[in-house]
Short mmCIF file of N, CA and C in Angstrom, two decimals:
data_model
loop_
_atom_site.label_atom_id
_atom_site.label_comp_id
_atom_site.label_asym_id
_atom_site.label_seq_id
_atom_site.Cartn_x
_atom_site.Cartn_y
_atom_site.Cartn_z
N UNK A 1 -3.50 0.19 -74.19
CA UNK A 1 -2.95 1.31 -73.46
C UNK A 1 -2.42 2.37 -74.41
N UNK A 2 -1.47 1.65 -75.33
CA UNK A 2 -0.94 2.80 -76.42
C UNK A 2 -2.36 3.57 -77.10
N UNK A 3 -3.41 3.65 -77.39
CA UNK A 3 -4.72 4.27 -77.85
C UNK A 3 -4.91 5.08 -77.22
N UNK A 4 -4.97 5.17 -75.53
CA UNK A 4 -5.21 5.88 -74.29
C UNK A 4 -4.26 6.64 -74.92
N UNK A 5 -3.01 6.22 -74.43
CA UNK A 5 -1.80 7.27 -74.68
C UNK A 5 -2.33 8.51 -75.67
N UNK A 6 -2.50 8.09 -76.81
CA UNK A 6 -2.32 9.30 -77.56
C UNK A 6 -3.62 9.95 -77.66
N UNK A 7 -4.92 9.22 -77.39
CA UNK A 7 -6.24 9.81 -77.50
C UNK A 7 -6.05 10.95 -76.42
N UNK A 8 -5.17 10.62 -75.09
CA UNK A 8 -5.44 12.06 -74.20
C UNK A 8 -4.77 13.05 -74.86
N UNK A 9 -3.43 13.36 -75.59
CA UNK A 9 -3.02 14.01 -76.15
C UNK A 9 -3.98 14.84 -77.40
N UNK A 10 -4.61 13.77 -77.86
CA UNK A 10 -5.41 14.58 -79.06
C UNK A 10 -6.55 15.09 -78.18
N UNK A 11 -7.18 14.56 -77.26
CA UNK A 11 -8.16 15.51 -76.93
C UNK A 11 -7.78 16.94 -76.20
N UNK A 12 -6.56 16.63 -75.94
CA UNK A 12 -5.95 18.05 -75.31
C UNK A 12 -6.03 18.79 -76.72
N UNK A 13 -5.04 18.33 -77.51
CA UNK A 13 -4.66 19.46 -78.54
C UNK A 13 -6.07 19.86 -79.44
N UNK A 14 -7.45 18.90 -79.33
CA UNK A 14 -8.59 19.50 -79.64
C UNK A 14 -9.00 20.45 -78.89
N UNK A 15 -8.61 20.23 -77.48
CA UNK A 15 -9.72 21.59 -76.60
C UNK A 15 -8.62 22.59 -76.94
N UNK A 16 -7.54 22.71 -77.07
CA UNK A 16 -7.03 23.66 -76.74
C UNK A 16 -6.99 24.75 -78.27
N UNK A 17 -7.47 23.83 -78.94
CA UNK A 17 -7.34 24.53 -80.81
C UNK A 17 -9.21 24.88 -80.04
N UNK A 18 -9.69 24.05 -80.18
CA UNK A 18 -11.21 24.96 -79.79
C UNK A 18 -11.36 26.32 -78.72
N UNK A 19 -10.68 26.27 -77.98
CA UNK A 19 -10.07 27.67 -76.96
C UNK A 19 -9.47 28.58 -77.10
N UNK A 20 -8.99 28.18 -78.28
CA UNK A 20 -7.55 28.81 -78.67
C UNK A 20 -6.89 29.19 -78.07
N UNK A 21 -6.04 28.09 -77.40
CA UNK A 21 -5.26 28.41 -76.47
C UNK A 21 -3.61 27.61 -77.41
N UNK A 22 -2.78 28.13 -76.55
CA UNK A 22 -1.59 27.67 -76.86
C UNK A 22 -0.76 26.46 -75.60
N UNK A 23 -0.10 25.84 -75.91
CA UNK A 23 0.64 24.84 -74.87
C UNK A 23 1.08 25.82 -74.00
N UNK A 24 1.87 26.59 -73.98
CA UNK A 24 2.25 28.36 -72.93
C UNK A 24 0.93 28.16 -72.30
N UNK A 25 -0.21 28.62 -73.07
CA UNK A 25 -1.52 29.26 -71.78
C UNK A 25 -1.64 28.01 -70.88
N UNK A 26 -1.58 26.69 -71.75
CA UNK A 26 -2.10 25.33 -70.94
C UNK A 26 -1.37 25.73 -69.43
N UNK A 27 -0.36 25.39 -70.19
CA UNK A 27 1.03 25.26 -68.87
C UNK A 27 0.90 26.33 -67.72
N UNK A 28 0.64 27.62 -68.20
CA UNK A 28 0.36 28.63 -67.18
C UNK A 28 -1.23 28.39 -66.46
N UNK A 29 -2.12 28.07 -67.14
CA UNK A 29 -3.34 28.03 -66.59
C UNK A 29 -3.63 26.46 -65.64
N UNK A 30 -2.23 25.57 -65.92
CA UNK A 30 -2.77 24.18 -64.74
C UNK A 30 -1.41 24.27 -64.38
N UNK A 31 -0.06 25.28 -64.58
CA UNK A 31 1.30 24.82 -63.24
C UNK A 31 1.60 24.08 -63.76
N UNK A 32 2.00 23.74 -64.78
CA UNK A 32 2.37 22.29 -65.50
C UNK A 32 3.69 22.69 -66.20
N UNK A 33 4.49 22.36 -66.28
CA UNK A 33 5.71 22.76 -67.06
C UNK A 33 5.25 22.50 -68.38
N UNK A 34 5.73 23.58 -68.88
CA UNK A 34 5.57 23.47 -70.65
C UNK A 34 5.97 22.75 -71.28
N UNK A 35 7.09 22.25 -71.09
CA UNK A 35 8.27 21.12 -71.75
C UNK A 35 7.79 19.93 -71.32
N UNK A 36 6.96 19.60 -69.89
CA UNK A 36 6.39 18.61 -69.83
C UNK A 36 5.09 18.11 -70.72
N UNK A 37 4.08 18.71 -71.18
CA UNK A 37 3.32 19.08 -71.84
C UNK A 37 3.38 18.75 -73.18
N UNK A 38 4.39 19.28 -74.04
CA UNK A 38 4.98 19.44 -74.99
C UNK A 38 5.42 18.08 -75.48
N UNK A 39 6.27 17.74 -74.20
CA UNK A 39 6.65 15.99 -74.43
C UNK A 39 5.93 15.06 -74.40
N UNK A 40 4.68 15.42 -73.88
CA UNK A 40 3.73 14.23 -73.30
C UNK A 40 3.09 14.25 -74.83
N UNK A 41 2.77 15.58 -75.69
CA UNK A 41 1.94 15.23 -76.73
C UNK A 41 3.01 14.99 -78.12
N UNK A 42 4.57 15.08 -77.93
CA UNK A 42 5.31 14.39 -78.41
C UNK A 42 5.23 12.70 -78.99
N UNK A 43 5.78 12.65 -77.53
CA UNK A 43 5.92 10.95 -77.12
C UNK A 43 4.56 10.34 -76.79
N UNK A 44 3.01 10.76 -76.95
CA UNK A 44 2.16 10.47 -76.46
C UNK A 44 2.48 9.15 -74.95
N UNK A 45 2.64 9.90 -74.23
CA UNK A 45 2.93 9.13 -72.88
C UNK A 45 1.59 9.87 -71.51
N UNK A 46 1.24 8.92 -71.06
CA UNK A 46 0.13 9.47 -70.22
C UNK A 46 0.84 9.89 -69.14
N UNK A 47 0.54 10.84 -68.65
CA UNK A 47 0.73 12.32 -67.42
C UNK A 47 0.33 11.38 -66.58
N UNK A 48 1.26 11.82 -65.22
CA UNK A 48 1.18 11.86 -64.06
C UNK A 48 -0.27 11.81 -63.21
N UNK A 49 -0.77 11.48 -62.22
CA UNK A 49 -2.62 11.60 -62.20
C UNK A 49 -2.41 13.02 -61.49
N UNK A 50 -0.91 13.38 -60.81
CA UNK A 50 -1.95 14.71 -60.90
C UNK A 50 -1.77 15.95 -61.96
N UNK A 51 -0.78 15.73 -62.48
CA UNK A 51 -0.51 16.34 -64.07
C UNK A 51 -1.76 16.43 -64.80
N UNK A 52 -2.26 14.93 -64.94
CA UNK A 52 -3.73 15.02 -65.83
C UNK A 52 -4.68 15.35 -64.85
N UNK A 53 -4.80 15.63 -63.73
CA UNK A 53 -5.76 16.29 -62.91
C UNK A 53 -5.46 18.24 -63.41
N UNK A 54 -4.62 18.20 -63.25
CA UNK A 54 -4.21 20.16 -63.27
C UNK A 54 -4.37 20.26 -64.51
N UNK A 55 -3.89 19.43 -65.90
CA UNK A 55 -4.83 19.59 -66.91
C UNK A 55 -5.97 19.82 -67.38
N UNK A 56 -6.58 18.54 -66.98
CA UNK A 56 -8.11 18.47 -66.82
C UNK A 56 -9.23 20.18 -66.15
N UNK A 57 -8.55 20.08 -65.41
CA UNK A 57 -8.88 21.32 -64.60
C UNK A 57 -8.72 22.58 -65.23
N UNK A 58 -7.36 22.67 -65.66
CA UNK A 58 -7.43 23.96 -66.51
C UNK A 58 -8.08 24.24 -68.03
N UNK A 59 -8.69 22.83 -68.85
CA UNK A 59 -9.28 22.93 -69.44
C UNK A 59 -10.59 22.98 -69.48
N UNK A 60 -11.31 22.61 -67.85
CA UNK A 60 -12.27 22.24 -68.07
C UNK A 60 -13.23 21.45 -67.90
N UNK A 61 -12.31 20.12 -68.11
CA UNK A 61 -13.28 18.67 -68.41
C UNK A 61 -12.35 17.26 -67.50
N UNK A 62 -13.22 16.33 -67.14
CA UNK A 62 -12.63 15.56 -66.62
C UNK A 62 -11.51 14.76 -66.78
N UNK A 63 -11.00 14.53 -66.12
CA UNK A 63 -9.74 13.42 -66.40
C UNK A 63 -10.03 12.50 -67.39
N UNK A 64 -11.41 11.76 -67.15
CA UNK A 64 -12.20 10.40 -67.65
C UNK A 64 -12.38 11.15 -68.60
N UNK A 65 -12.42 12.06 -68.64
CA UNK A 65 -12.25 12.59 -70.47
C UNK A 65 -11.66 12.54 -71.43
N UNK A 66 -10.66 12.81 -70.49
CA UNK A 66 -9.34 13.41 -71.62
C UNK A 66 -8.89 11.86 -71.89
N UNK A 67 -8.98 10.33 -70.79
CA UNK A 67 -8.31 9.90 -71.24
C UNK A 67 -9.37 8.53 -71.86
N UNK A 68 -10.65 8.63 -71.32
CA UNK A 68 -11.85 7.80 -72.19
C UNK A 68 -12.40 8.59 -73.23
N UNK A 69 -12.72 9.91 -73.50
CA UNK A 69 -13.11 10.26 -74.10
C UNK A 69 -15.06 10.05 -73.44
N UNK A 70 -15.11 10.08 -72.16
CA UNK A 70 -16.39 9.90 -71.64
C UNK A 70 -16.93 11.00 -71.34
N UNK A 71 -17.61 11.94 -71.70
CA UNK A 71 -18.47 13.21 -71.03
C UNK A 71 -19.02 12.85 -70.19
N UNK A 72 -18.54 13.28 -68.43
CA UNK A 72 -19.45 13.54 -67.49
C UNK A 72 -20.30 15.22 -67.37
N UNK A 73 -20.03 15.61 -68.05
CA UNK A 73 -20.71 16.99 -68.06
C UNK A 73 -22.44 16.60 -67.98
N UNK A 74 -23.09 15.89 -68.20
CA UNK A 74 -24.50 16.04 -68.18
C UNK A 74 -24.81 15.24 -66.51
N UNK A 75 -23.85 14.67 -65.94
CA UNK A 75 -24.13 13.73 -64.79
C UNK A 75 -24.49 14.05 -63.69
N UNK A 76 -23.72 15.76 -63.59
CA UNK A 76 -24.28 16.24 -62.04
C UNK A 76 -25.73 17.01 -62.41
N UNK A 77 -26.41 17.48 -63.68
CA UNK A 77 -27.67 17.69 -63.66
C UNK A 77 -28.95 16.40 -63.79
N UNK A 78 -28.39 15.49 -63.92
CA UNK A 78 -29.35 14.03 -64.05
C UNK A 78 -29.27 13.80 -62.68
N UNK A 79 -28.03 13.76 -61.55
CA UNK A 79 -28.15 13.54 -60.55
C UNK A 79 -29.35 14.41 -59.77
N UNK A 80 -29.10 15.89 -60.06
CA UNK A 80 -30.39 16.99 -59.33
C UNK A 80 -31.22 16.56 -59.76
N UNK A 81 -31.50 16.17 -60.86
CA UNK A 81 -33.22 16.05 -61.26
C UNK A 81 -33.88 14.50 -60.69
N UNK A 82 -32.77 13.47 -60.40
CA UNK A 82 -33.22 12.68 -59.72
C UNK A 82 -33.36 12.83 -58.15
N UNK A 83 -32.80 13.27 -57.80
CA UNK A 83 -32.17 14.05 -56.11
C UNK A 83 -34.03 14.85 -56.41
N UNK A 84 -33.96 15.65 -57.13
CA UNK A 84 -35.42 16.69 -57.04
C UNK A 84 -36.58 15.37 -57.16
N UNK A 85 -36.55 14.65 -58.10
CA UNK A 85 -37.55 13.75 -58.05
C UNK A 85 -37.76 12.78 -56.60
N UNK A 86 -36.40 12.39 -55.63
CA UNK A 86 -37.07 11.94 -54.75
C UNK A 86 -37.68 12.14 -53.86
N UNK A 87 -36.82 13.66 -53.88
CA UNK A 87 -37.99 14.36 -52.80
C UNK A 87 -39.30 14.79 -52.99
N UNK A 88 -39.54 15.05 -54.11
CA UNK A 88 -41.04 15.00 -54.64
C UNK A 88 -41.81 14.06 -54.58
N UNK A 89 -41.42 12.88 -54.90
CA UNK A 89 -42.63 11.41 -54.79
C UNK A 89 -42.12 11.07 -53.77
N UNK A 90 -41.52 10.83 -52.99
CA UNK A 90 -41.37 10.16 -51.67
C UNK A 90 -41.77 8.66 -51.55
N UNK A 91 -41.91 8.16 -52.94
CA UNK A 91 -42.20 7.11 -52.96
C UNK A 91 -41.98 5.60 -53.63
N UNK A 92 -41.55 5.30 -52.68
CA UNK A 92 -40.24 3.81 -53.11
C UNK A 92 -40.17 3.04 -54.31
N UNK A 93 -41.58 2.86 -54.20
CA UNK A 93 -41.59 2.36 -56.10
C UNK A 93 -40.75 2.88 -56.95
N UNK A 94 -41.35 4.50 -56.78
CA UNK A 94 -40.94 5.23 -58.13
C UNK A 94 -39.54 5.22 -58.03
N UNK A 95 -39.05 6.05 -57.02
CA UNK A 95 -37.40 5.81 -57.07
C UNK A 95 -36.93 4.20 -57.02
N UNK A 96 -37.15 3.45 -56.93
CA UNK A 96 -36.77 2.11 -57.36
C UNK A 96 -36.53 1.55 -58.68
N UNK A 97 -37.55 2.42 -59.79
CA UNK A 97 -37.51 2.42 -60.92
C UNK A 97 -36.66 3.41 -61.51
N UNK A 98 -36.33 4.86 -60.90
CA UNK A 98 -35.21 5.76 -60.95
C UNK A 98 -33.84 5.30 -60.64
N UNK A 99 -33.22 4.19 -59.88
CA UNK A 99 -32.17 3.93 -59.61
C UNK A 99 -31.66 3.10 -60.75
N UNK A 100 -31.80 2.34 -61.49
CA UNK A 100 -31.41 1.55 -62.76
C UNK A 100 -30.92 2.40 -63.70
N UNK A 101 -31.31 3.82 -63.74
CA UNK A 101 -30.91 4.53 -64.94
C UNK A 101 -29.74 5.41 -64.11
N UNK A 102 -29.31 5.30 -63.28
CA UNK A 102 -28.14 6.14 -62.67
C UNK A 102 -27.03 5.83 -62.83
N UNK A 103 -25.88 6.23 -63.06
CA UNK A 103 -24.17 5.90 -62.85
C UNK A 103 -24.16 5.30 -62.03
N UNK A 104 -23.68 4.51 -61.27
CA UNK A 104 -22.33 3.96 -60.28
C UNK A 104 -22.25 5.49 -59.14
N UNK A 105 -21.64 6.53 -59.80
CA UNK A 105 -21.40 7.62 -59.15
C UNK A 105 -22.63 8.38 -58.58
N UNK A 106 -23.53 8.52 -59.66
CA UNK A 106 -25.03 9.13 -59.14
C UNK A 106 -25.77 8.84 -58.08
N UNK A 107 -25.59 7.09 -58.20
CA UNK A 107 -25.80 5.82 -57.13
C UNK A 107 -25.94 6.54 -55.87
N UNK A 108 -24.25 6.11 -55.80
CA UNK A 108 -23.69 6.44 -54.61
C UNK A 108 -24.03 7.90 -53.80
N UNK A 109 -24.25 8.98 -54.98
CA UNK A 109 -24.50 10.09 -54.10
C UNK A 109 -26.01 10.42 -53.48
N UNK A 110 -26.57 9.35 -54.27
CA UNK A 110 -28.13 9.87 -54.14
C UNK A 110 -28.28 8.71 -52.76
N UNK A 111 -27.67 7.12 -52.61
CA UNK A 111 -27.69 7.16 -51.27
C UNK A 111 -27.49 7.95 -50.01
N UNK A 112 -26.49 8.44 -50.23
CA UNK A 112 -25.79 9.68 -49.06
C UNK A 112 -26.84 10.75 -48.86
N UNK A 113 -27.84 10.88 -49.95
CA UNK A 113 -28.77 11.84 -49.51
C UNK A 113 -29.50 11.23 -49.15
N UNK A 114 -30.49 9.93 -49.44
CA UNK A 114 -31.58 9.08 -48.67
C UNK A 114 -30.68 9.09 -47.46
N UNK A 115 -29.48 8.79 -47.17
CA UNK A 115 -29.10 9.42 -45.45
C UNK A 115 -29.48 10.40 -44.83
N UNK A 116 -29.06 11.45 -45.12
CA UNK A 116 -29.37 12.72 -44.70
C UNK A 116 -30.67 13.10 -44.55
N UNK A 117 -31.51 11.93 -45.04
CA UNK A 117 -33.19 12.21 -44.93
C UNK A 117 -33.74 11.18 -43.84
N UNK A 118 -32.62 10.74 -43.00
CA UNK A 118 -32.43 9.99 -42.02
C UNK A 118 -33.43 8.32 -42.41
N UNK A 119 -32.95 8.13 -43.51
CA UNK A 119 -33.02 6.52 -44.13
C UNK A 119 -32.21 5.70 -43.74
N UNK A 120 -32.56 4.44 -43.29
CA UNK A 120 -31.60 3.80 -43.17
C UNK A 120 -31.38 2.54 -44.52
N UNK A 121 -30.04 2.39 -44.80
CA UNK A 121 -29.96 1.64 -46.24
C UNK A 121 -29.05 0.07 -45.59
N UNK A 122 -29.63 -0.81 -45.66
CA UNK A 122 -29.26 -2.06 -45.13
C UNK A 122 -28.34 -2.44 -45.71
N UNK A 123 -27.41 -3.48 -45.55
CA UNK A 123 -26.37 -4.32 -46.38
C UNK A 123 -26.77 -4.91 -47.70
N UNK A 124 -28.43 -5.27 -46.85
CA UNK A 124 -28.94 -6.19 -48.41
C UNK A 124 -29.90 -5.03 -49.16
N UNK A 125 -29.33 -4.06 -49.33
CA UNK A 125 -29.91 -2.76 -50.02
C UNK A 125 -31.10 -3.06 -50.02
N UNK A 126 -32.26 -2.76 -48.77
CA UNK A 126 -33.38 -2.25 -47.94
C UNK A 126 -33.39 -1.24 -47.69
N UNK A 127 -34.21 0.01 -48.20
CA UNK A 127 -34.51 1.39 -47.62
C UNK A 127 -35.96 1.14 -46.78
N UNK A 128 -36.19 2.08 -46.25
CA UNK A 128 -37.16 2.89 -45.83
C UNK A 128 -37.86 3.81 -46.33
N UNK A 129 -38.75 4.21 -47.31
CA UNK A 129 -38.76 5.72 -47.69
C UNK A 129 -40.26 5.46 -47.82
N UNK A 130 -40.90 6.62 -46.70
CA UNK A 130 -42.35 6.74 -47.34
C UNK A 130 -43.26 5.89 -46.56
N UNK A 131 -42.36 5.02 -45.73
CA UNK A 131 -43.44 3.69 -44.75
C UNK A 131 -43.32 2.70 -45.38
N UNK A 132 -42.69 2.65 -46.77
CA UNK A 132 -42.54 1.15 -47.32
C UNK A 132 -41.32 0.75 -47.63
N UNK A 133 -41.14 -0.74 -47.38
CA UNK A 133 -39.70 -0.93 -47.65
C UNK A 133 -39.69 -2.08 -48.45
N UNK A 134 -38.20 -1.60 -49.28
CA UNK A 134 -38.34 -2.15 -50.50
C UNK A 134 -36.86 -2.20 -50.59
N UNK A 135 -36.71 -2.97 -51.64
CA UNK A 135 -35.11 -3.55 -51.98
C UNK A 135 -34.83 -2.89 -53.01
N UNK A 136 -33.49 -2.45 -53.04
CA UNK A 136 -33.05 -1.91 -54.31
C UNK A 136 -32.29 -2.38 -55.00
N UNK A 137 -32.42 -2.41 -56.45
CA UNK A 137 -31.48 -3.63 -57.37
C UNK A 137 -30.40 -3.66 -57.51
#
């Protein structure tokens, strides 16, 4: 936990030297008290979730950023291009072999769209797509 602690602090005080911004702009640009801010990269103590949300936000980058050091920045264009690919092949195989390389999160959203394409997705993850049905891993 103590690693977390201070890695969110340094990745703050990296974006904000890359922005050139000052703890003042932080504070004004996410509502954050300055002195809170200030202390947190003091005492490296992890923020509040929604402190590190109004952070996150005013810099930019995700929470899971600041405090994994994980870039989701490439995730919502892998999601479109898979989202674009299913509607293009329409065909279960292929997206069957497309679902293994997705997030957890991508997962989940690209089911919600096989919904909206009025699929039905079973308990024992069975789609429909295309006239063939097939299980998904």
């Amino acid at each position: 936990m103590g690693k977390i602690k201070s890695e969110f602090w340094q990745r703050v005080a990296v974006l904000l030297k890359k922005r050139r911004l000052k703890i003042a702009d932080l504070a004004r640009l996410s509502s954050v008290d300055q002195r809170a801010i200030s202390s947190g990269i003091r005492l490296h103590t992890i923020p509040q979730s929604d402190t590190a949300l109004a952070i996150s936000d005013a810099l930019g980058v995700s929470v899971r950023f600041l405090l994994y050091g994980i870039d989701d920045s490439g995730t919502d264009d892998e999601l479109e291009q898979a989202i674009e690919y299913c509607r293009n092949s329409r065909q279960a195989s292929q997206v069957l072999k497309l679902l293994q390389f997705l997030t957890p999160r991508q997962y989940a959203v690209l089911l919600d769209v096989f919904e909206t394409w009025g699929l039905v997705i079973g308990e024992t993850g069975e789609i429909n797509l295309s006239g063939e049905k097939k299980r998904l891993p």
